[in-house]
Short mmCIF file of C-alpha atoms and ligand atoms in Angstrom, two decimals:
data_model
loop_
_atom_site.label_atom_id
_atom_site.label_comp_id
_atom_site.label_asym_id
_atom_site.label_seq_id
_atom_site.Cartn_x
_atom_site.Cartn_y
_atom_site.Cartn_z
CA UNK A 1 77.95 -31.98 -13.19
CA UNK A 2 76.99 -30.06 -16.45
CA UNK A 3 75.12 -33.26 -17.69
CA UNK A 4 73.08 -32.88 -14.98
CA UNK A 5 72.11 -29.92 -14.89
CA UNK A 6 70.45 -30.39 -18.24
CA UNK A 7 74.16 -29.65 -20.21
CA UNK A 8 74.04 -26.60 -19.13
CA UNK A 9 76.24 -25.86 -15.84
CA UNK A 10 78.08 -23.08 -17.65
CA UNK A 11 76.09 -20.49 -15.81
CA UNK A 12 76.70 -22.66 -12.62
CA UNK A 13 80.10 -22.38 -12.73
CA UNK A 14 79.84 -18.56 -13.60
CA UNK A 15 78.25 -17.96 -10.77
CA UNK A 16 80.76 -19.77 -8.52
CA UNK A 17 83.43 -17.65 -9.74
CA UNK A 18 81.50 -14.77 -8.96
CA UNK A 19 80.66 -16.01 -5.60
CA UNK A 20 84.39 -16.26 -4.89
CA UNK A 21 84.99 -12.79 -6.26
CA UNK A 22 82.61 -11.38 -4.33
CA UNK A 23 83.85 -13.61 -1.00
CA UNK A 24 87.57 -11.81 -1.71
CA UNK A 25 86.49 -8.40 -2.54
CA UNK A 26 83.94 -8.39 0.68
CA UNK A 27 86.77 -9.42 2.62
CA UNK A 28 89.42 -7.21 1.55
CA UNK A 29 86.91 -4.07 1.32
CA UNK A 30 86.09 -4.50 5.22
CA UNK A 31 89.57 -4.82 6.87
CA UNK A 32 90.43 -1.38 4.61
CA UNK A 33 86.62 0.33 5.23
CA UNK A 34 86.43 -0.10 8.90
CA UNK A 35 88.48 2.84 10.22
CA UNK A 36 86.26 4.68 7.56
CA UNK A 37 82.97 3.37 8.59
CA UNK A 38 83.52 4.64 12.47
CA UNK A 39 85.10 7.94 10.92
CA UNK A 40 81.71 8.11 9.63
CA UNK A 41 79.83 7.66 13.54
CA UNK A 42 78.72 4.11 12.42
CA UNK A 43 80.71 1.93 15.44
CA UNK A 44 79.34 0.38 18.35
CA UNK A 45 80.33 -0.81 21.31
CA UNK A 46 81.29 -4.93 22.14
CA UNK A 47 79.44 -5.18 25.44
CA UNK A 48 79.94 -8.63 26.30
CA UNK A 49 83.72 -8.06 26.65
CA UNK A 50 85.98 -6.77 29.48
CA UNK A 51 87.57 -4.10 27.32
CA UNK A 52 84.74 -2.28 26.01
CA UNK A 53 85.91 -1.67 22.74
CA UNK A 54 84.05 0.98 19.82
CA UNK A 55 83.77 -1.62 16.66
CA UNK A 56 82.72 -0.87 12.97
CA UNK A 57 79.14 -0.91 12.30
CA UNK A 58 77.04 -2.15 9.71
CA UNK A 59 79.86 -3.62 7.69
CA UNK A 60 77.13 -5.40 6.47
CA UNK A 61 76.56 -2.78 4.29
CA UNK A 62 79.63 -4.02 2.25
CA UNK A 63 78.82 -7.50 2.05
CA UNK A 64 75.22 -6.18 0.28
CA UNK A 65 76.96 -3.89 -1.73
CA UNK A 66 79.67 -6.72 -3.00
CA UNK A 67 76.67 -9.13 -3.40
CA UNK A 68 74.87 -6.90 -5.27
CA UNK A 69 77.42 -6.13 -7.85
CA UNK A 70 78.07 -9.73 -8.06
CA UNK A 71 74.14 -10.14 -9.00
CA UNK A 72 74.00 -7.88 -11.38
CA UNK A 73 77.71 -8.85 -13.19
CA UNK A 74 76.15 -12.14 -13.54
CA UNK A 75 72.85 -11.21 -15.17
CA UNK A 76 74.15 -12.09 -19.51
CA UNK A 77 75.34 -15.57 -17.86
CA UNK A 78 72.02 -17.47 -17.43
CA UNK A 79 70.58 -15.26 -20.38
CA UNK A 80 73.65 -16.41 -22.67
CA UNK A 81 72.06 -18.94 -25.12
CA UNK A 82 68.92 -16.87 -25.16
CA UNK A 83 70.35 -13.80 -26.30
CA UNK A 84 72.80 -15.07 -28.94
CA UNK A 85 69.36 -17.28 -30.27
CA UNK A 86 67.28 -13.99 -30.23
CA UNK A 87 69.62 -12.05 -31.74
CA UNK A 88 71.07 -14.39 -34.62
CA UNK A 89 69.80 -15.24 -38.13
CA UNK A 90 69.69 -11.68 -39.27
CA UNK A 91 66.28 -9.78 -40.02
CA UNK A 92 65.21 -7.51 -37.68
CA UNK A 93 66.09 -7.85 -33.90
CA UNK A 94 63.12 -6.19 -32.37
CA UNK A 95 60.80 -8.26 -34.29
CA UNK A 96 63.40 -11.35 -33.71
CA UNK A 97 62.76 -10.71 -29.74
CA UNK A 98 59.55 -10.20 -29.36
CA UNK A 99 57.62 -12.46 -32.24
CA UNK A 100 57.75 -16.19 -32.71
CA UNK A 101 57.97 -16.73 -36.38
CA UNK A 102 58.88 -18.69 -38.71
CA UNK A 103 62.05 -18.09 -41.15
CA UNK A 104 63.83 -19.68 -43.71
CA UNK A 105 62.10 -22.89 -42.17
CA UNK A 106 63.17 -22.60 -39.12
CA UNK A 107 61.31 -21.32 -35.84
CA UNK A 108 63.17 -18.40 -34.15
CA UNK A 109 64.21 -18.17 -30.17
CA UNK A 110 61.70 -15.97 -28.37
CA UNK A 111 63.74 -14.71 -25.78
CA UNK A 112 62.34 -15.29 -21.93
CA UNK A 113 61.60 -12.06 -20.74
CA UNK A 114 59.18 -13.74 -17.38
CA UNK A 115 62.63 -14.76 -16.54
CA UNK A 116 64.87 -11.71 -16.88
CA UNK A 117 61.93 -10.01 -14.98
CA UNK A 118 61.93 -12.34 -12.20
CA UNK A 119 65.65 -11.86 -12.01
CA UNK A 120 65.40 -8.26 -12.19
CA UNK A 121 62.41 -7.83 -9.10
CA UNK A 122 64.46 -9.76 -7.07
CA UNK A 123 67.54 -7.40 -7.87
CA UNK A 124 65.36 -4.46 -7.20
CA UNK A 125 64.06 -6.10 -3.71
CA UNK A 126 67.36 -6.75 -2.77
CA UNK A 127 68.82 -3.32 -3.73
CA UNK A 128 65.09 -2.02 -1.26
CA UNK A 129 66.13 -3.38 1.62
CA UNK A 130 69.66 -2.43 1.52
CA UNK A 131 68.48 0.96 1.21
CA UNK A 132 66.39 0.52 4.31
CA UNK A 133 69.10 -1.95 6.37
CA UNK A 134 71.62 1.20 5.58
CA UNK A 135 68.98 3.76 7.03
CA UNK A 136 68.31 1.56 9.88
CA UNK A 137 72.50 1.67 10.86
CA UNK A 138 72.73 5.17 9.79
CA UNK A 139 69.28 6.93 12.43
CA UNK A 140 68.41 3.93 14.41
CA UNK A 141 64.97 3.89 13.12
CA UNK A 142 61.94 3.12 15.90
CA UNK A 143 61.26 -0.88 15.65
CA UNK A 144 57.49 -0.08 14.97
CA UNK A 145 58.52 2.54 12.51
CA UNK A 146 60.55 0.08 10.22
CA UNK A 147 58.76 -3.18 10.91
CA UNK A 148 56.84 -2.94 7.60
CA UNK A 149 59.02 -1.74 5.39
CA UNK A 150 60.17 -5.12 3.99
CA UNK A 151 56.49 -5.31 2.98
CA UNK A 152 57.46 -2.25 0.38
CA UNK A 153 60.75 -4.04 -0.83
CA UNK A 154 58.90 -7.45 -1.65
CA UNK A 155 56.08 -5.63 -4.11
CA UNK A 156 58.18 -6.33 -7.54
CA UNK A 157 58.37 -9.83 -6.04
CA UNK A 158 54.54 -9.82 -5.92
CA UNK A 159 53.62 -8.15 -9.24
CA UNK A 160 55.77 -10.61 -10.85
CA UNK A 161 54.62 -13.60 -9.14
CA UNK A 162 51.11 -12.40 -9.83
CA UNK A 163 51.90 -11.97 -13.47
CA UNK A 164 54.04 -15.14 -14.12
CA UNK A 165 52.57 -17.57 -11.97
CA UNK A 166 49.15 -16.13 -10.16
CA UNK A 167 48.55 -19.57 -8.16
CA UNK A 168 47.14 -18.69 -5.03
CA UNK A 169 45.70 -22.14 -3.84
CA UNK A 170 47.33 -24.72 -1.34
CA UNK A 171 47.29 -28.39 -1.36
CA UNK A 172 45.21 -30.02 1.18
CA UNK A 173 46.92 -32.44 3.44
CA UNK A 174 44.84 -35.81 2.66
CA UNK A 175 43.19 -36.52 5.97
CA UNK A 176 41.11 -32.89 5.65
CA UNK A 177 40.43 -33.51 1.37
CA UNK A 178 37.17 -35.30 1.92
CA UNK A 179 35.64 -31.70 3.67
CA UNK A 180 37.54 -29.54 2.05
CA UNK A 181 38.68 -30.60 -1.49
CA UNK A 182 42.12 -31.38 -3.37
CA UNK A 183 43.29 -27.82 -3.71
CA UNK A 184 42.15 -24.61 -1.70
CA UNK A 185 42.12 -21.12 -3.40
CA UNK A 186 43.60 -18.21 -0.82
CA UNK A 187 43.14 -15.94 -3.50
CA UNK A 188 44.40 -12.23 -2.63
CA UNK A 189 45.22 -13.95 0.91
CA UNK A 190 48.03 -15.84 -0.73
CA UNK A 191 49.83 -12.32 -1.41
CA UNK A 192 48.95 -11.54 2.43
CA UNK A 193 50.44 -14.57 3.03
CA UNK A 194 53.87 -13.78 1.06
CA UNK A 195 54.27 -9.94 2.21
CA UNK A 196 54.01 -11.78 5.75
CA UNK A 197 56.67 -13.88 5.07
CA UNK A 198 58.90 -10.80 3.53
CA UNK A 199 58.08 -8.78 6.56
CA UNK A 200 59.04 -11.93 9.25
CA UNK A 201 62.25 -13.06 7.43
CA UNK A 202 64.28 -9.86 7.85
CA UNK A 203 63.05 -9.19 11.25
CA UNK A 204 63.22 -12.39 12.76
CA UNK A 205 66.97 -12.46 12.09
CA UNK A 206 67.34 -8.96 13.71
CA UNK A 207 65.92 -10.40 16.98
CA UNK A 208 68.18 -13.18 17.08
CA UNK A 209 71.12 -10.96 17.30
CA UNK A 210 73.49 -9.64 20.29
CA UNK A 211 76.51 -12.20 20.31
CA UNK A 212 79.65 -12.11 18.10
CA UNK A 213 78.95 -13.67 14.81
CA UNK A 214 75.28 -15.27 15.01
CA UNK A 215 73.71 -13.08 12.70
CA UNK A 216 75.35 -14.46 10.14
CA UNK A 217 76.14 -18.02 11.29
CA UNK A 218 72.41 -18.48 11.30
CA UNK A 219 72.18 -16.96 7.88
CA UNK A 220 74.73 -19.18 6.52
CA UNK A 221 72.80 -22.29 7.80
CA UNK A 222 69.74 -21.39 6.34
CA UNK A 223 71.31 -20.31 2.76
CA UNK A 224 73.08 -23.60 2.94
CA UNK A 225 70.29 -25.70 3.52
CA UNK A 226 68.33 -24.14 0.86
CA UNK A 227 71.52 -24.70 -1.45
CA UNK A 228 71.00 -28.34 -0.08
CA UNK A 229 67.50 -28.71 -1.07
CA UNK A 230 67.95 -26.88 -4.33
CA UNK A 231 71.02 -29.35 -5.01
CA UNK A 232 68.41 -32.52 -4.52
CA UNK A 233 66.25 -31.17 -6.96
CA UNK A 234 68.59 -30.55 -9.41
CA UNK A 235 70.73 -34.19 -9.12
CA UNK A 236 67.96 -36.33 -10.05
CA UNK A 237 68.29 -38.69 -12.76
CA UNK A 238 65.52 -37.05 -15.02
CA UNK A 239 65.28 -33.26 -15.07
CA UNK A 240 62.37 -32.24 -12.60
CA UNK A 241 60.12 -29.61 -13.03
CA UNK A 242 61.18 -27.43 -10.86
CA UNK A 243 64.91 -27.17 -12.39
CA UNK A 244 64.23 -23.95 -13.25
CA UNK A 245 63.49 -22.41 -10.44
CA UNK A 246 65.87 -23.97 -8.00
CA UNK A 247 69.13 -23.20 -10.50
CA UNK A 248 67.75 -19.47 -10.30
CA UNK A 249 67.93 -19.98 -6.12
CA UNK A 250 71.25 -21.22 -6.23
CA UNK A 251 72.41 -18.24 -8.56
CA UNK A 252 71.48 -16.04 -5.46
CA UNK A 253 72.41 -18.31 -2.64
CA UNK A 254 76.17 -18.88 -3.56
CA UNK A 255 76.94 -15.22 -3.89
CA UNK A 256 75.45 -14.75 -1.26
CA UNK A 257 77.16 -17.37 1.15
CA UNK A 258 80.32 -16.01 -0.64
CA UNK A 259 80.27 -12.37 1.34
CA UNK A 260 78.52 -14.12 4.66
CA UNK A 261 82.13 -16.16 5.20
CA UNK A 262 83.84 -13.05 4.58
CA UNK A 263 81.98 -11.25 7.33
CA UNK A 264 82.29 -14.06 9.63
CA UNK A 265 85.44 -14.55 9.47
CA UNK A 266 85.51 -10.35 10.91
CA UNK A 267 82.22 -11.00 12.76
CA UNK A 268 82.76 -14.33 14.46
CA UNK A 269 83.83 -14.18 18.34
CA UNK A 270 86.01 -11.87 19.43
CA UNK A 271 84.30 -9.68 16.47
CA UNK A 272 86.87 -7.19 14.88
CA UNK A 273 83.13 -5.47 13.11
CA UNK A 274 79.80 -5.65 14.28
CA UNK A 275 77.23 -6.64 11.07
CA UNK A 276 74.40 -3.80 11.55
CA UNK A 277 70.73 -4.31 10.76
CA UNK A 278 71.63 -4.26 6.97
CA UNK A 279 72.91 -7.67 7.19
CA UNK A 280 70.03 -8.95 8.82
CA UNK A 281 67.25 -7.32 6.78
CA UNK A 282 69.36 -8.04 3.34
CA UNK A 283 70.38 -12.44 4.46
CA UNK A 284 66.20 -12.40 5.30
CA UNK A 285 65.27 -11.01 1.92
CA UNK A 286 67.60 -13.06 0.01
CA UNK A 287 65.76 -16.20 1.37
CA UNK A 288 62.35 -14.22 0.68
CA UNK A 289 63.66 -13.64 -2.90
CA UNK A 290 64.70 -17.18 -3.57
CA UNK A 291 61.98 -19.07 -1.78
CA UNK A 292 58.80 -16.98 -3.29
CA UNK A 293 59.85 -16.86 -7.04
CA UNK A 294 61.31 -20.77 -6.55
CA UNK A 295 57.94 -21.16 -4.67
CA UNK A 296 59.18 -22.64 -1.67
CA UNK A 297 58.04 -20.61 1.11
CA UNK A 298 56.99 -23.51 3.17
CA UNK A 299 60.59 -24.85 2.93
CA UNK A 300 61.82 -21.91 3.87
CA UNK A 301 59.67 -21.77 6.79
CA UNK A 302 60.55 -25.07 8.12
CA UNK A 303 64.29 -23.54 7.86
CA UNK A 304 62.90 -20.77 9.93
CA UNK A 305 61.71 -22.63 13.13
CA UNK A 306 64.38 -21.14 15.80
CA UNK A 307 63.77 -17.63 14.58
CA UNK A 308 60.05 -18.41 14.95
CA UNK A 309 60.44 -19.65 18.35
CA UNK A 310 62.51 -16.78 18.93
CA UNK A 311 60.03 -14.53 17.75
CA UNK A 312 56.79 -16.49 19.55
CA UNK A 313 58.64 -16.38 22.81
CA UNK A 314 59.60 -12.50 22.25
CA UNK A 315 55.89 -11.58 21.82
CA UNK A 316 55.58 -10.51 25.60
CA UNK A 317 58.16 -7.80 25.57
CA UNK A 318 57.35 -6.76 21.48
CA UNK A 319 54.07 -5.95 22.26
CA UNK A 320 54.86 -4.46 25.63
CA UNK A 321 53.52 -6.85 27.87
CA UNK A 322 56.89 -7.04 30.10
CA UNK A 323 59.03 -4.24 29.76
CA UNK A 324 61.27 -4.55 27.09
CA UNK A 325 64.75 -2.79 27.30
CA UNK A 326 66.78 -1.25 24.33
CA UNK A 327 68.62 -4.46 24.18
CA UNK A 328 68.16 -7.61 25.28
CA UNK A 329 71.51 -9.55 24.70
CA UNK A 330 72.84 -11.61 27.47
CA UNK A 331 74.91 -10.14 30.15
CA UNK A 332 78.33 -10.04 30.70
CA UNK A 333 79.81 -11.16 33.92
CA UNK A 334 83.25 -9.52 34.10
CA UNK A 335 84.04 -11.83 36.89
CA UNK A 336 83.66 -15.28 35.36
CA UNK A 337 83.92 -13.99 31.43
CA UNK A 338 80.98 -15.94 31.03
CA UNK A 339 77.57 -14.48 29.45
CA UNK A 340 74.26 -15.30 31.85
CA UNK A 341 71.00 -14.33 31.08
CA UNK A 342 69.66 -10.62 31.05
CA UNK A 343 66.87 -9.62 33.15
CA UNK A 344 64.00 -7.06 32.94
CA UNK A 345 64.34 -5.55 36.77
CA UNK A 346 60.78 -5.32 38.68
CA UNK A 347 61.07 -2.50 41.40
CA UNK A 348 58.54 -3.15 44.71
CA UNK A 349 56.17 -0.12 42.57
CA UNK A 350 55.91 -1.38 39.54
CA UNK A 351 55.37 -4.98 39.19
CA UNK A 352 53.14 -7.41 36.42
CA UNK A 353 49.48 -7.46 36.55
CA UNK A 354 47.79 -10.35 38.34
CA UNK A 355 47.57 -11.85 34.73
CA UNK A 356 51.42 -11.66 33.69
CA UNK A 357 52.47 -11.92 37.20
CA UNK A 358 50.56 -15.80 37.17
CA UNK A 359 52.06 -16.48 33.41
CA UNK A 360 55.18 -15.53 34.48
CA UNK A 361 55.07 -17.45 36.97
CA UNK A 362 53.71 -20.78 34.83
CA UNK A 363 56.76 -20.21 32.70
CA UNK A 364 58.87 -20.18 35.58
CA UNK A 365 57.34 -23.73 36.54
CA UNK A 366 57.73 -24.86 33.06
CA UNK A 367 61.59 -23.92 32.60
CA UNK A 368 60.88 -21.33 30.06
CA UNK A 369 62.03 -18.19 32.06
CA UNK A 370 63.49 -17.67 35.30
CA UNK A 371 61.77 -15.92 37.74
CA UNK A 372 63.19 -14.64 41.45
CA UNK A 373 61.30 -13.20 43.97
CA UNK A 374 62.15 -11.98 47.33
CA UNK A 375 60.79 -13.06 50.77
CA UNK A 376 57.29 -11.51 50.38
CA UNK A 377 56.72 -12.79 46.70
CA UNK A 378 57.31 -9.98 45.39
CA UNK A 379 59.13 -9.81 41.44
CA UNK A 380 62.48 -8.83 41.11
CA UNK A 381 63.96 -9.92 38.28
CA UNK A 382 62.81 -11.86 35.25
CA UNK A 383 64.72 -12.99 32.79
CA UNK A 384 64.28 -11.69 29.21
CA UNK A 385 62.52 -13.60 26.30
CA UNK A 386 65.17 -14.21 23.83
CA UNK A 387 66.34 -17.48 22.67
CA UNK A 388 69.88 -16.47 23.54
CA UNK A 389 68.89 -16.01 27.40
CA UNK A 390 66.64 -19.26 27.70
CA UNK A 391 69.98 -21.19 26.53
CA UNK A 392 71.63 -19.42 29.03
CA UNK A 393 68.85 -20.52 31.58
CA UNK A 394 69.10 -24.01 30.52
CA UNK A 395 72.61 -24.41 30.17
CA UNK A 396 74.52 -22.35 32.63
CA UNK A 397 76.44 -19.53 32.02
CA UNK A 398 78.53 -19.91 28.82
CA UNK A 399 81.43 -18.19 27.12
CA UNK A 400 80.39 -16.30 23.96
CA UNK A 401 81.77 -18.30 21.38
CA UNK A 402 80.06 -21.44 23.10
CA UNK A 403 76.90 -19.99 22.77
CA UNK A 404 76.72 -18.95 19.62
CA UNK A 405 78.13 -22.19 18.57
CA UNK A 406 75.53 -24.26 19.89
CA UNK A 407 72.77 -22.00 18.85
CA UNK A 408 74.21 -22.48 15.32
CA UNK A 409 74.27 -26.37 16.22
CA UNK A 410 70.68 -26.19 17.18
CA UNK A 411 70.03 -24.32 13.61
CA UNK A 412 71.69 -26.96 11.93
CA UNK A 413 69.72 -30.00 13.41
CA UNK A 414 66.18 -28.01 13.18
CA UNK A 415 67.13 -27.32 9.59
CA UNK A 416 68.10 -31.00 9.00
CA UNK A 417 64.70 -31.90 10.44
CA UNK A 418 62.74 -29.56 8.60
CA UNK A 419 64.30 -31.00 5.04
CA UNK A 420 62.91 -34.26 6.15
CA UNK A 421 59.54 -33.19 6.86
CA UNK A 422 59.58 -31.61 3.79
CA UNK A 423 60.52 -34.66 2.10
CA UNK A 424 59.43 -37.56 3.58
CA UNK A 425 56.43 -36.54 5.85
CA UNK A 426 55.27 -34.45 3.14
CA UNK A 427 54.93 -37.79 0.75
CA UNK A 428 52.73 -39.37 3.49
CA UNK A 429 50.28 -36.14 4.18
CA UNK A 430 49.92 -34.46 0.85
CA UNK A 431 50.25 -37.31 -2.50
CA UNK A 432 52.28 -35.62 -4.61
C1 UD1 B 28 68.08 -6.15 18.37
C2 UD1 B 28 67.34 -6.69 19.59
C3 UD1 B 28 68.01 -6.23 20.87
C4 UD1 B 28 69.46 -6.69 20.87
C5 UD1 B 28 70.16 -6.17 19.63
C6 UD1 B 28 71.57 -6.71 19.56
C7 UD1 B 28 64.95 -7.00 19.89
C8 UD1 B 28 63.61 -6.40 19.84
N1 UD1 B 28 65.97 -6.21 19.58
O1 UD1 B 28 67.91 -4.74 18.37
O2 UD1 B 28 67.35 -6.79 21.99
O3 UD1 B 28 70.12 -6.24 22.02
O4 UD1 B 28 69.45 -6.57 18.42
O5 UD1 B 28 72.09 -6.77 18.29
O6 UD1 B 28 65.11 -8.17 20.20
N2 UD1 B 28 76.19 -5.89 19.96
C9 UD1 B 28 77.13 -6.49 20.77
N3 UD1 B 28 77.65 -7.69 20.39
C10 UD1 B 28 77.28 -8.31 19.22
C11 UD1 B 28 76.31 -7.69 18.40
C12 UD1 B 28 75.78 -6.50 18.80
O7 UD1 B 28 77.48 -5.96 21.80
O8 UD1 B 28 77.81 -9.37 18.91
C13 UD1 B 28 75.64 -4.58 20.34
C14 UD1 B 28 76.59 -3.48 19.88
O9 UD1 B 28 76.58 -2.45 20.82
C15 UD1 B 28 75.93 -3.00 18.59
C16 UD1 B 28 74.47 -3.19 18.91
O10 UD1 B 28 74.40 -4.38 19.70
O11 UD1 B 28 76.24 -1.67 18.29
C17 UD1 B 28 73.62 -3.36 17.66
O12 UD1 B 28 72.30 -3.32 18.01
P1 UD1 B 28 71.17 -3.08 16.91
O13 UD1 B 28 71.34 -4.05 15.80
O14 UD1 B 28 71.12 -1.63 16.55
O15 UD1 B 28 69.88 -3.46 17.75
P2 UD1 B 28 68.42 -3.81 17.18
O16 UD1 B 28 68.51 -4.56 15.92
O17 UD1 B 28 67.58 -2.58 17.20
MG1 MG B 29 70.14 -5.41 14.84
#
């Protein structure tokens, strides 16, 4: 393994290490935090079971916290050779750092500060939306109050991608090249572009939320299928290009899968400690973090597609078109044990507009909602646009665990699809 990655998998295995730490101390920290944490007011309550229990909150907060320290423990690993180069063969070491020249015959190392700095925005982003997840669990901030702020957390990411890289044009998929040329510039819109993707990560995972333990199993698959695609550019015979960049992704994804299994293993069904918006805002930044400064935010949209979907399909109650309750996570029928769908109730006063009313009713038609009316056509109940609930409508009522193990099943398989695009499709539509 250290052959390949260039004879260097020192740092690698570093990094594992730490990645197990940080998997042991996250663990530990939350079975002994979690009568602390609801001391503290942050608990919730586990509606989807018969005894409604008060759980831990944002224990997600420790699992950042543990990741974080991880991070920064590792920074002298990857920097190792560097610093011992810049800093040996005597003279003076500020002049040694920062000036190429040439002694005794020899040329000196100039240390590679572009890196440290990329290392060090993505630290600060990280450490950003912590700040704001841990907010979030602490006042219960209004969802068009907070809905930006990931924007804010992913400006070092920008400065440094405008500094180190700056390239802001696209390839053109080869059937469109004869109109519009090889490459197209975005210019600023490609920074547009990547605050969109900061803002959508974190959020999109929030909305996906509501049964034990999907938060994070969804996280999990997406961190391991960027470890997967990082892993096939870093096994090939010759080093690629891009080695760089994808060892620095791995350095953040394995810590970071390291404190996701030690929250599931509290999180997953019949959750001992809920997760909290920190977890979600912090396991969409990390991708944000890995994918813009490795430059794969298309990947990482591809790996995405359910929480788009999710997201797409949400748009009528986000933006108020349906009514859209405080929470939207399938219901619990006591009788059966079973979750079913939850509804948005229609009284005989206020119904849809002609409009929604005939859209609602399309999607009915179409399988994508369901719809009941009584006698005179009037709406009653509809149910309400989250992933979680059109399962539900598809499948049948299904016990908790179920659910969120097929949703995590679908993840996988989208995932697994959207590598291939990537890398086979991609060959046929853009010549790389
Ligand atoms: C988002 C969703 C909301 C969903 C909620 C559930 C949108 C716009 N918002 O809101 O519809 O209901 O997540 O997380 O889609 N809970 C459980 N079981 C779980 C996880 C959570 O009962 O497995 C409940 C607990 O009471 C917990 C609460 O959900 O305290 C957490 O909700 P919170 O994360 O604050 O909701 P939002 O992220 O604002
Ligand atoms: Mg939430």
């Amino acid at each position: 393994l250290a052959n390949t990655f260039q004879g260097d998998g020192y740092p690698l295995i570093a990094s594992l290490a730490l990645s197990g730490l940080a998997f042991s101390a996250t663990f530990s920290m939350i079975r002994w935090l979690g009568p602390t944490f609801m001391k503290a007011g942050l608990k919730g309550v586990d509606m989807s079971k018969h005894h409604k229990k008060e759980l831990p909150e944002c224990m997600g907060g420790i699992a950042a916290m543990c990741y974080l320290l991880a991070v920064i423990i590792f920074i002298p690993f990857p920097f190792y050779k560097d610093i011992v180069a810049a800093t040996s063969g005597g003279g003076n070491r500020d002049v040694v750092m920062h000036v190429e020249h040439v002694q005794e015959g020899r040329f000196l190392h100039r240390f590679p500060h572009g890196k440290l700095a990329s290392y060090l925005s993505a630290v600060m982003a990280l450490q950003s939306i912590s700040l704001l997840g841990i907010s979030d669990d602490l006042f219960d901030i209004r969802w068009r109050h907070k809905f930006f702020i990931p924007a804010f957390a992913s400006i070092p990411l920008l400065v440094v991608y405008f500094v180190d890289f700056g390239v802001t044009s696209v390839v053109i998929p080869l059937p469109l090249q004869p109109y519009l040329g090889e490459l197209f510039n975005l210019g600023a819109l490609y920074y547009v572009y990547m605050a969109s993707v900061a803002i959508f990560s974190p959020n999109s995972i929030n909305i996906l939320a509501g049964i034990n333990g999907i938060e994070v199993t969804q996280s999990i698959v997406i961190a391991l299928l960027l470890a997967f695609n990082d892993c096939l550019y870093l096994l090939t015979p010759y080093p690629h290009p891009a080695t760089d960049s994808h060892l620095f992704s791995l350095y953040f994804l394995l810590p970071f899968l390291g404190v996701s299994f030690a929250l599931l293993w509290h999180n997953w069904y019949p959750a001992r400690v809920f997760v909290g918006d920190t977890y979600c805002y912090f396991a969409g930044m990390v991708f944000v973090v890995v994918s813009i400064l490795g430059h794969f935010s298309k990947t990482l949209i591809l790996l995405l597609i359910p929480q788009i979907f999710n997201f797409v399909y949400s748009v009528p109650q986000l933006f108020g078109l349906v009514p859209c309750p405080r929470h939207r996570l399938p219901r619990f029928n006591a009788r059966t044990g079973l979750l079913e769908p939850s509804v948005t109730v229609w009284t005989p006063e206020r119904q849809p507009k002609p409009v929604i009313a005939w859209g609602l009713k399309m999607l009915d038609k179409l399988r994508l909602l369901r719809v009941t009316l009584d006698e005179e056509g009037k709406f009653v109940e509809t149910s309400n646009f989250t992933i979680l609930n059109l399962w539900l409508v598809w499948r049948g009522p299904l016990r908790e665990d179920r659910l969120a193990m097929e949703i995590t099943g679908m993840q996988v398989v989208v995932g697994l699809f959207g590598l291939f695009v990537r890398h086979r499709l991609a060959l046929i539509i853009f010549r790389e």
